[in-house]
Every structure is written in structure tokens, then in C-alpha cells.
Coordinates of N, CA and C in Angstrom, one line a residue:
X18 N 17.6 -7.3 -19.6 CA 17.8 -6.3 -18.5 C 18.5 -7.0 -17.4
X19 N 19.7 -6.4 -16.6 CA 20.2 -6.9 -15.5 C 20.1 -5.9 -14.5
X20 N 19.5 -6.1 -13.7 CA 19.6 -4.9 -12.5 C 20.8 -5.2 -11.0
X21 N 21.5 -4.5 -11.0 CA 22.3 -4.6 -9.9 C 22.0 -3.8 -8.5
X22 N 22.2 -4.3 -7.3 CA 22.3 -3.6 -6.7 C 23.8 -2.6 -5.6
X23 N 23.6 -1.1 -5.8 CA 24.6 -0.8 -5.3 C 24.3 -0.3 -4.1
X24 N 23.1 0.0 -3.4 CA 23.8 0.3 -1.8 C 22.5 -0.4 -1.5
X25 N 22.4 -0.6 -0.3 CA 21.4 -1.3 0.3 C 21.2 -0.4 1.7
X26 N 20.2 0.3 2.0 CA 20.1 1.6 2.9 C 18.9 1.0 4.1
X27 N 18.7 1.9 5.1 CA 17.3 1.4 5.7 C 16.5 1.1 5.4
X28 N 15.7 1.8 4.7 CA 14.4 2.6 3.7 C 14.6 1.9 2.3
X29 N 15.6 2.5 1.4 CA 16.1 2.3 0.2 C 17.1 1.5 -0.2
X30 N 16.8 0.9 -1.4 CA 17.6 0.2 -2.6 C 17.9 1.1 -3.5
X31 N 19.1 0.9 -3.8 CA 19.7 1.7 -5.1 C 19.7 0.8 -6.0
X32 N 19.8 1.0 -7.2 CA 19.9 0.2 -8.2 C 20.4 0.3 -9.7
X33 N 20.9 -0.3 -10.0 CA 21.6 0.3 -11.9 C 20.7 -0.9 -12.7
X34 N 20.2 -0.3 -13.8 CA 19.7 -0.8 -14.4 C 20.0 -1.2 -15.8
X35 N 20.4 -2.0 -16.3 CA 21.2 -2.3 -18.0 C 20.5 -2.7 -18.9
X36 N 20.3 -2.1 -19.4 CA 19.3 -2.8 -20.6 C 19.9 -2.7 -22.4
X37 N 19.8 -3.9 -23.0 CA 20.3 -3.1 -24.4 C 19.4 -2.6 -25.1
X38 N 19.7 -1.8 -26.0 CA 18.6 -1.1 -26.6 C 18.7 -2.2 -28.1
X39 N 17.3 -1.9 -29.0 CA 17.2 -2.7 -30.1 C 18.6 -2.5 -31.2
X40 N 19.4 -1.1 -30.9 CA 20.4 -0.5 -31.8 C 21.6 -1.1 -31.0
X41 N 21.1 -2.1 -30.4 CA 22.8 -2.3 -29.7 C 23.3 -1.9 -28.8
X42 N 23.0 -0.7 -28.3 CA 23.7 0.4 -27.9 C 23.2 -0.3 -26.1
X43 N 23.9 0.4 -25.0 CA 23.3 0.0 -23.7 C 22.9 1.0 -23.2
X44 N 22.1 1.0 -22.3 CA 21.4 1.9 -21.8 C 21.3 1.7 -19.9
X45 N 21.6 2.4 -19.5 CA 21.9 2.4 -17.8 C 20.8 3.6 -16.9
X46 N 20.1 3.5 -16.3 CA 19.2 3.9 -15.4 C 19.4 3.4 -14.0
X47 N 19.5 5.0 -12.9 CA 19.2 4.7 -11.6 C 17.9 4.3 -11.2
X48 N 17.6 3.1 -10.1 CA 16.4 2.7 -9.7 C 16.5 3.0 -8.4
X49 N 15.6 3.7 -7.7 CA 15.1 3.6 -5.8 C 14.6 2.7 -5.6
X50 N 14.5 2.0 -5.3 CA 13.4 0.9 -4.7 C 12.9 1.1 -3.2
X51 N 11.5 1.6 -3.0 CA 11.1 1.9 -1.5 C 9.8 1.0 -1.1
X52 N 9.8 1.1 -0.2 CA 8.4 -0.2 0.3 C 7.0 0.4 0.0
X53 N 7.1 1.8 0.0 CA 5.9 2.3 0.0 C 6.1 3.1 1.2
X54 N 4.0 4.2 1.0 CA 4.5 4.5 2.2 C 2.9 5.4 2.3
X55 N 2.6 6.3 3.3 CA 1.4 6.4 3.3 C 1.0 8.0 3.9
X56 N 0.1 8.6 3.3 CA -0.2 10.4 3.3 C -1.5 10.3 4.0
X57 N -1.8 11.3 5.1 CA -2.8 11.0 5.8 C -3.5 12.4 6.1
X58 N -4.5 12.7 5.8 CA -5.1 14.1 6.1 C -6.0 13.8 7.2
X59 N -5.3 14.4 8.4 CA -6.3 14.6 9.5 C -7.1 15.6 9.8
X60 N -8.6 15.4 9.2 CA -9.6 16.9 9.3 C -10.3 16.6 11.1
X61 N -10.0 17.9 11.1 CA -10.3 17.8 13.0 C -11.6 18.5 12.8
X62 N -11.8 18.9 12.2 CA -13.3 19.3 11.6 C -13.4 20.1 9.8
X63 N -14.6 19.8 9.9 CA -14.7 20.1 7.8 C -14.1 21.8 7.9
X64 N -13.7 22.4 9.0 CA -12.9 23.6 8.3 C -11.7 23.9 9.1
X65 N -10.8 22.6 9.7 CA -9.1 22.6 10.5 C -8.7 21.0 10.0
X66 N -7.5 21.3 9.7 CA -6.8 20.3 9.3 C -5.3 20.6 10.4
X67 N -5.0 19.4 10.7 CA -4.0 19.0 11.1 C -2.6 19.0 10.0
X68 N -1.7 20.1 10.0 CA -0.5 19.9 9.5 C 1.2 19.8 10.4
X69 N 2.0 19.3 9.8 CA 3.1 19.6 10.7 C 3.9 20.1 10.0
X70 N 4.9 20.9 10.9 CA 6.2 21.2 11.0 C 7.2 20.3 11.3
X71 N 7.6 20.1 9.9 CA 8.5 18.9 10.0 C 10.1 19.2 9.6
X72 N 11.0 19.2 10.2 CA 12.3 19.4 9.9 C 13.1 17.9 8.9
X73 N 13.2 18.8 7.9 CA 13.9 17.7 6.6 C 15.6 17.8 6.9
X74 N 16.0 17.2 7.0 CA 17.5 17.2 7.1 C 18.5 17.3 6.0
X75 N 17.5 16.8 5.1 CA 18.0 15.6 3.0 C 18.3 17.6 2.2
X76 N 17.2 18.5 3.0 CA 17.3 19.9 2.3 C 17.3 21.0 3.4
X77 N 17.6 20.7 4.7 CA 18.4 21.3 6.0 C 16.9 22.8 5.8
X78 N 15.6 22.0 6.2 CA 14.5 23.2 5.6 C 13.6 22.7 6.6
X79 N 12.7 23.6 7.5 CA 11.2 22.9 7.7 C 10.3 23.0 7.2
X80 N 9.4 22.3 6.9 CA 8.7 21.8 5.9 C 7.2 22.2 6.6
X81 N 6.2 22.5 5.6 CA 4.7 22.4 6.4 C 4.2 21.0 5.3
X82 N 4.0 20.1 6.4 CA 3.9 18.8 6.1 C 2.4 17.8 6.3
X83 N 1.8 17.1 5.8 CA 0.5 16.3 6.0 C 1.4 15.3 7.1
X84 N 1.2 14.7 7.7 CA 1.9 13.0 8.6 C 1.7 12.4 7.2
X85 N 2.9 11.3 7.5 CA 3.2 10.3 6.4 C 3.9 9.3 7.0
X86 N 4.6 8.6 6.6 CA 5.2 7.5 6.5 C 5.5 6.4 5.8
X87 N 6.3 5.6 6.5 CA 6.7 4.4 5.5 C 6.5 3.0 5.8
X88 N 6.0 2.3 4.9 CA 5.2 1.0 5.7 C 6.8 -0.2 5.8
X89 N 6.0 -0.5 7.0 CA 7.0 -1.2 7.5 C 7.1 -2.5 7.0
X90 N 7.7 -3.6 6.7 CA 7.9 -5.4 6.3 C 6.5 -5.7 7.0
X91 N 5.5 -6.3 6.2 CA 4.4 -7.3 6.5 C 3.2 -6.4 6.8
X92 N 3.3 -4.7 7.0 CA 2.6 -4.0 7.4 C 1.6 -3.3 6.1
X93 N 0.0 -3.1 6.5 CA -1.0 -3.0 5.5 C -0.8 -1.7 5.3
X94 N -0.9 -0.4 4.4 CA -1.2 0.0 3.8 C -2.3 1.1 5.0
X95 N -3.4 0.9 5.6 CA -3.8 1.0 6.6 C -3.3 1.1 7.8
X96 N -2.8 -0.3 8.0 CA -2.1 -0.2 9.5 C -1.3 0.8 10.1
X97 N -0.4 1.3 8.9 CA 0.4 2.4 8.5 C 0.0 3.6 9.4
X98 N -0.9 3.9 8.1 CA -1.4 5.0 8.7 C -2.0 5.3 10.2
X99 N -2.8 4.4 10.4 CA -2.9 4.8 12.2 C -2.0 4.9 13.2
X100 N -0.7 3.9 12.9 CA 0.1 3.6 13.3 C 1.1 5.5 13.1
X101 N 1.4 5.6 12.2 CA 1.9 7.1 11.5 C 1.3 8.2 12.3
X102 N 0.0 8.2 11.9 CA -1.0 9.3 12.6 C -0.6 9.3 14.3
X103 N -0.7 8.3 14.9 CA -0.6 8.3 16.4 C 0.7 9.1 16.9
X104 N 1.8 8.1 15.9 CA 3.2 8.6 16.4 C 3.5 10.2 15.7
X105 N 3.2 10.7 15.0 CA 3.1 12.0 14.5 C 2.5 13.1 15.5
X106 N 1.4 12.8 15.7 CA 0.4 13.8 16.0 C -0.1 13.7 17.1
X107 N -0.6 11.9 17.8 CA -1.2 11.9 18.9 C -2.6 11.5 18.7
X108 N -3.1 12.1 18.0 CA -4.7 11.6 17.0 C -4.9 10.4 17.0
X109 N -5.7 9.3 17.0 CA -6.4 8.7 17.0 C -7.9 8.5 16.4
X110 N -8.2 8.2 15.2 CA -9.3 8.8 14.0 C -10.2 7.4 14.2
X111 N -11.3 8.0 14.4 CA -12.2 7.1 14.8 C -12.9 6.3 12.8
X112 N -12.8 7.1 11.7 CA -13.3 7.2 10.8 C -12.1 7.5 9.9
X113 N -11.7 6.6 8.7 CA -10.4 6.6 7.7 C -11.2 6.1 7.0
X114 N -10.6 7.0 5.4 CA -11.2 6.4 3.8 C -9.9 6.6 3.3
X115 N -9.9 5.7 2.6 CA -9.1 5.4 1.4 C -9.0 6.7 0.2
X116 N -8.6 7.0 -0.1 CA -8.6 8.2 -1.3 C -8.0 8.1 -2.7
X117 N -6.9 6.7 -2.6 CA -6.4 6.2 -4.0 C -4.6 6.4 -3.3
X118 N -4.2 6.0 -4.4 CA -2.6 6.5 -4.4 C -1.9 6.9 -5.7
X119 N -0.5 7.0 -5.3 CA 0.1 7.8 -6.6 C 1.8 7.9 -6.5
X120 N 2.4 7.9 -7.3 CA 3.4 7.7 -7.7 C 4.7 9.0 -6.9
X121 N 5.6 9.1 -6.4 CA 6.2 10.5 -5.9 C 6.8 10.7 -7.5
X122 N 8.1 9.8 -7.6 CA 9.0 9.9 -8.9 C 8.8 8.9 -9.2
X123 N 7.8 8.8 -10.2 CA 8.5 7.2 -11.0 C 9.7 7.4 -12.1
X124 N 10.0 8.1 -12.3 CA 11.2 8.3 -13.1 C 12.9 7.4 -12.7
X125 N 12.8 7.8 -11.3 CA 13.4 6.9 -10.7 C 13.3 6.0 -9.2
X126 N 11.8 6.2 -8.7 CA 11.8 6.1 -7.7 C 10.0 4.6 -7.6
X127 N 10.0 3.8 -7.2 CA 8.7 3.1 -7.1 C 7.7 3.4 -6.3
X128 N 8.4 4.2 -5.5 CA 7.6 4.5 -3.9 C 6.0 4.8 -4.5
X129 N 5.3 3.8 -3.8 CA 3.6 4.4 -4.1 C 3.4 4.8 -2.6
X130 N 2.1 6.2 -2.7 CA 2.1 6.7 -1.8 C 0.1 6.7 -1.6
X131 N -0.3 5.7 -0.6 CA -1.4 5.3 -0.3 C -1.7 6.9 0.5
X132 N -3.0 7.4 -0.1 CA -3.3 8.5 0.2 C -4.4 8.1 1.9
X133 N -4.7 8.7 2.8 CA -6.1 8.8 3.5 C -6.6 9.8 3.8
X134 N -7.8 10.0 4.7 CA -8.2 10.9 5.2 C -9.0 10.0 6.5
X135 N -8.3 10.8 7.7 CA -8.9 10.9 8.8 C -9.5 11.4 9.1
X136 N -11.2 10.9 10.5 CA -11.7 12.2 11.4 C -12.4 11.8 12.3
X137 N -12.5 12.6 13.0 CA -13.5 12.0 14.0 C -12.1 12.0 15.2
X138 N -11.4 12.7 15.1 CA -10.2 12.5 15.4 C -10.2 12.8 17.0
X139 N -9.3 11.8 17.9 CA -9.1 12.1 19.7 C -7.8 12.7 20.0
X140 N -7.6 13.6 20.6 CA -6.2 13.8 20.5 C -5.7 13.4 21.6
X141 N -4.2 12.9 21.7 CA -3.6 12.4 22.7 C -2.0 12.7 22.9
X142 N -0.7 12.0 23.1 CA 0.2 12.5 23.2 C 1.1 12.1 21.7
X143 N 1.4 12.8 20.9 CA 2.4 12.3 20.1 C 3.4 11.4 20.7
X144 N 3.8 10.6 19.6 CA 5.2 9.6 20.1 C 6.0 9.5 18.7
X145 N 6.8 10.9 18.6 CA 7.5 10.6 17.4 C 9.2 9.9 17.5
X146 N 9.4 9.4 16.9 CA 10.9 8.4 16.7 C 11.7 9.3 16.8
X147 N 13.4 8.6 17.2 CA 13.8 9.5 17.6 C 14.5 10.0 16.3
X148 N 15.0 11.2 16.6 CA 15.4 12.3 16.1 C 14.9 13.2 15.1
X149 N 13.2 12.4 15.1 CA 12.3 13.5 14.0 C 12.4 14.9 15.0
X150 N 11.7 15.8 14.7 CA 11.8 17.5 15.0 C 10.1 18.0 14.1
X151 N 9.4 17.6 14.7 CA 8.2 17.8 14.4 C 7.1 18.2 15.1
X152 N 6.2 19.5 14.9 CA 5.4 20.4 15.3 C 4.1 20.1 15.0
X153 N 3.0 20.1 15.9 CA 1.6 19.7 15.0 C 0.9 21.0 15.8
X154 N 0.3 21.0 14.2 CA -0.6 22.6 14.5 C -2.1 22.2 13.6
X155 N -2.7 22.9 14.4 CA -3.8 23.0 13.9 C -4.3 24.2 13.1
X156 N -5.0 23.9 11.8 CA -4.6 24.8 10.5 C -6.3 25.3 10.4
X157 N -6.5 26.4 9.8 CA -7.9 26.5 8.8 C -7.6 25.8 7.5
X158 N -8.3 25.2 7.5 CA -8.4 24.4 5.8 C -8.0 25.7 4.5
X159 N -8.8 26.4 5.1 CA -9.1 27.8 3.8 C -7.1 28.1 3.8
X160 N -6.6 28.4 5.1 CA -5.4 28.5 4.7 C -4.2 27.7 4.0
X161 N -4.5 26.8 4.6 CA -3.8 25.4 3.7 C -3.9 25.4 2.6
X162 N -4.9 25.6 1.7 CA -5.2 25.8 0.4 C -4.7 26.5 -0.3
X163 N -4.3 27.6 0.7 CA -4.3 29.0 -0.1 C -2.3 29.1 0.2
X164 N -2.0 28.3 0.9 CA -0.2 28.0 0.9 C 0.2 26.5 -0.1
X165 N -0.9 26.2 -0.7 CA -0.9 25.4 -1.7 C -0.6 25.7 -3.1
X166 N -0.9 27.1 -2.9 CA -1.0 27.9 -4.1 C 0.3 28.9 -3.9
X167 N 0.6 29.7 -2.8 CA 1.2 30.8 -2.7 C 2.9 30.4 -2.2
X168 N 2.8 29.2 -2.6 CA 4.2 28.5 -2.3 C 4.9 28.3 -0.6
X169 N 3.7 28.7 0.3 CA 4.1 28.5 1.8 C 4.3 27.1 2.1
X170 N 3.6 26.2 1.3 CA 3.7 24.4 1.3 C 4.3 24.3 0.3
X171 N 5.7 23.3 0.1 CA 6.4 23.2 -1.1 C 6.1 21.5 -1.0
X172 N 5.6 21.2 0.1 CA 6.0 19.3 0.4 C 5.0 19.0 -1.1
X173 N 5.6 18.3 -1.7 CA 4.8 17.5 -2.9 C 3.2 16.9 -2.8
X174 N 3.8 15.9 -1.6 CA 2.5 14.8 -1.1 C 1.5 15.3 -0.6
X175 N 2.0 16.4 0.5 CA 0.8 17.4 1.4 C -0.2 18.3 0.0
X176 N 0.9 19.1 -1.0 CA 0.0 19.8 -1.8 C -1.1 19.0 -2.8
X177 N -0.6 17.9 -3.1 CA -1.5 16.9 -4.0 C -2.8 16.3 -2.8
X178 N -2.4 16.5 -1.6 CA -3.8 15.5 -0.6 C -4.4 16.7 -0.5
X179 N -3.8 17.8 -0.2 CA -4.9 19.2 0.7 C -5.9 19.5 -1.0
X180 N -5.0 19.9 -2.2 CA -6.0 20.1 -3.1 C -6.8 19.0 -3.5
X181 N -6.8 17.5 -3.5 CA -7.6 16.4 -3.8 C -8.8 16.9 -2.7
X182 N -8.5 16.8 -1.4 CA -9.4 17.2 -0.5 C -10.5 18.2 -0.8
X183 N -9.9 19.0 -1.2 CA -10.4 20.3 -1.5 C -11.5 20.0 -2.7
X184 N -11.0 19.3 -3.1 CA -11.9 19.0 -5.1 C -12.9 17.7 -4.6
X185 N -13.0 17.2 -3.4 CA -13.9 16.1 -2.8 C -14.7 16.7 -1.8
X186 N -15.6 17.4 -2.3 CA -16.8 18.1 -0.9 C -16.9 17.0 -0.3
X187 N -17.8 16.3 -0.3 CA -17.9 15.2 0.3 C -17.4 14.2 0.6
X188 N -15.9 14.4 0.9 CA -14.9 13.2 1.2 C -15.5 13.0 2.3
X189 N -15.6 14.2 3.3 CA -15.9 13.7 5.0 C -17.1 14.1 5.2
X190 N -18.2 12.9 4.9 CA -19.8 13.8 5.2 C -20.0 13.7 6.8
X191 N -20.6 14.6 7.2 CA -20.7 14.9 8.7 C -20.3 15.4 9.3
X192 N -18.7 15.6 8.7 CA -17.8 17.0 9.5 C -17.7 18.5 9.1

């Protein structure tokens, strides 16, 4: 297998992949290469979740979105996420669990996406980067679920954490 690379982006590596097949024949596949990156459910109590309004540019749409991000060179997996949460939202989570992670496209993409859940949460001033376009609202849980289903949430990441959430009574005991 020879993998080449053709663009080299902020975020992203592109990549062609060659491989021969046992018949001889060659076989070529696009590769993404991403650092990773991290989904964070902020429960402001066991029945409001923190979602945003996030303007996608890639599909010119606003999105109802969980905070996420992408981990930076040398940065944990965790770090991320508080770091994400703050500049997103303003929040500051006194209490974060781990919840697993998962794949966006592995078909052509590597990006693993470390799931959390936040709470206990302080609010403060968002500090988002520039040229994001993002709204934080404060949600009923019960509705989030129910735009999980009725196609009001199309984001991939948000619909896979709100229903995980949803299937873990006891992710956040105490709230």
C-alpha cells in the first residue's frame, strides 16, 4: 500500500490510497486524516440540556448542535473538552464522565469523536473563535429527544450523544 498525500489543510489531510489487489488489479481510496475531536453534553440539570445554534458554512445551514471540537497537537482528549465547553458556551462543569467514543465516517474519514457529559455546570461568558456564529440555548431534555426523532436535529454527533444520554438514566446521578 502507498499512501500519498494531496492537500494538507488546517484540520485535515487528504489522502490517496493504492493498494493492489490479490487479482492484480489496483485499487485507489480517499483518506481524511483528522486529529480527533470531542462531543460534550452539557446537562444544566437532569431535565435542560445545553444545545447550540451553530452556523455550518461546508452546507450554508444552522444546525442545532451539542459543543464539540477538535483537539489540538499535544492536547488530552479531556482537556478538549473543557477547553471547547468554555469557549462555546461559557460553562464551566464542575463534574465530566467519559461516555466512550466513536467513529463519524470511517469509510473515509479517521476522526474519533470522544464522547462527555458535563454538570454541575457555572455559567459565564462564552469566548467563541473568530468567525464561528453560534447561539447557546437552553433546551428541555424531553424536547431534544423528541427533535432527535422528528428530524429538527440533523447534526450526527448531537443525535448519537442526546439518545446515548437518554438510554443512561443514570449517567448524571444527583442531577
Amino acid at each position: 500500500m502507498a499512501r500519498h498525500t494531496v492537500h494538507q489543510g488546517r484540520k485535515i489531510t487528504v489522502q490517496l490510497d493504492v493498494t493492489t489487489q490479490p487479482d492484480g488489479s489496483e485499487l485507489r481510496r480517499d483518506v481524511i486524516l483528522h486529529p480527533g475531536a470531542v462531543v460534550i453534553v452539557p446537562l444544566i440539570d437532569s431535565a435542560t440540556v445545553c444545545l447550540l445554534r451553530n452556523y455550518r458554512f461546508v452546507i450554508d445551514q444552522t444546525l442545532w448542535e451539542v459543543p464539540a471540537g477538535t483537539l489540538e497537537p499535544g492536547e488530552t482528549p479531556e482537556a478538549t473538552a473543557r477547553r471547547e465547553l468554555l469557549e462555546e458556551t461559557g460553562y464551566v462543569a464542575q463534574h465530566w464522565r467519559k461516555l466512550g467514543q466513536f467513529y463519524a465516517s470511517p469509510g473515509v474519514l479517521n476522526e474519533i469523536m470522544h464522547l462527555f457529559l458535563a454538570h454541575d455546570l457555572t455559567p459565564g461568558p462564552a469566548q467563541p473563535e473568530a468567525g464561528e456564529e453560534i447561539e447557546v440555548h437552553q433546551v428541555p431534555l424531553a424536547d431534544a429527544l423528541r427533535w432527535c426523532v422528528d428530524g429538527t436535529i440533523r447534526d450526527l454527533k448531537t443525535i448519537t450523544a442526546l439518545l446515548l444520554i437518554d438510554r443512561l438514566p443514570t449517567a448524571c446521578p444527583g442531577v
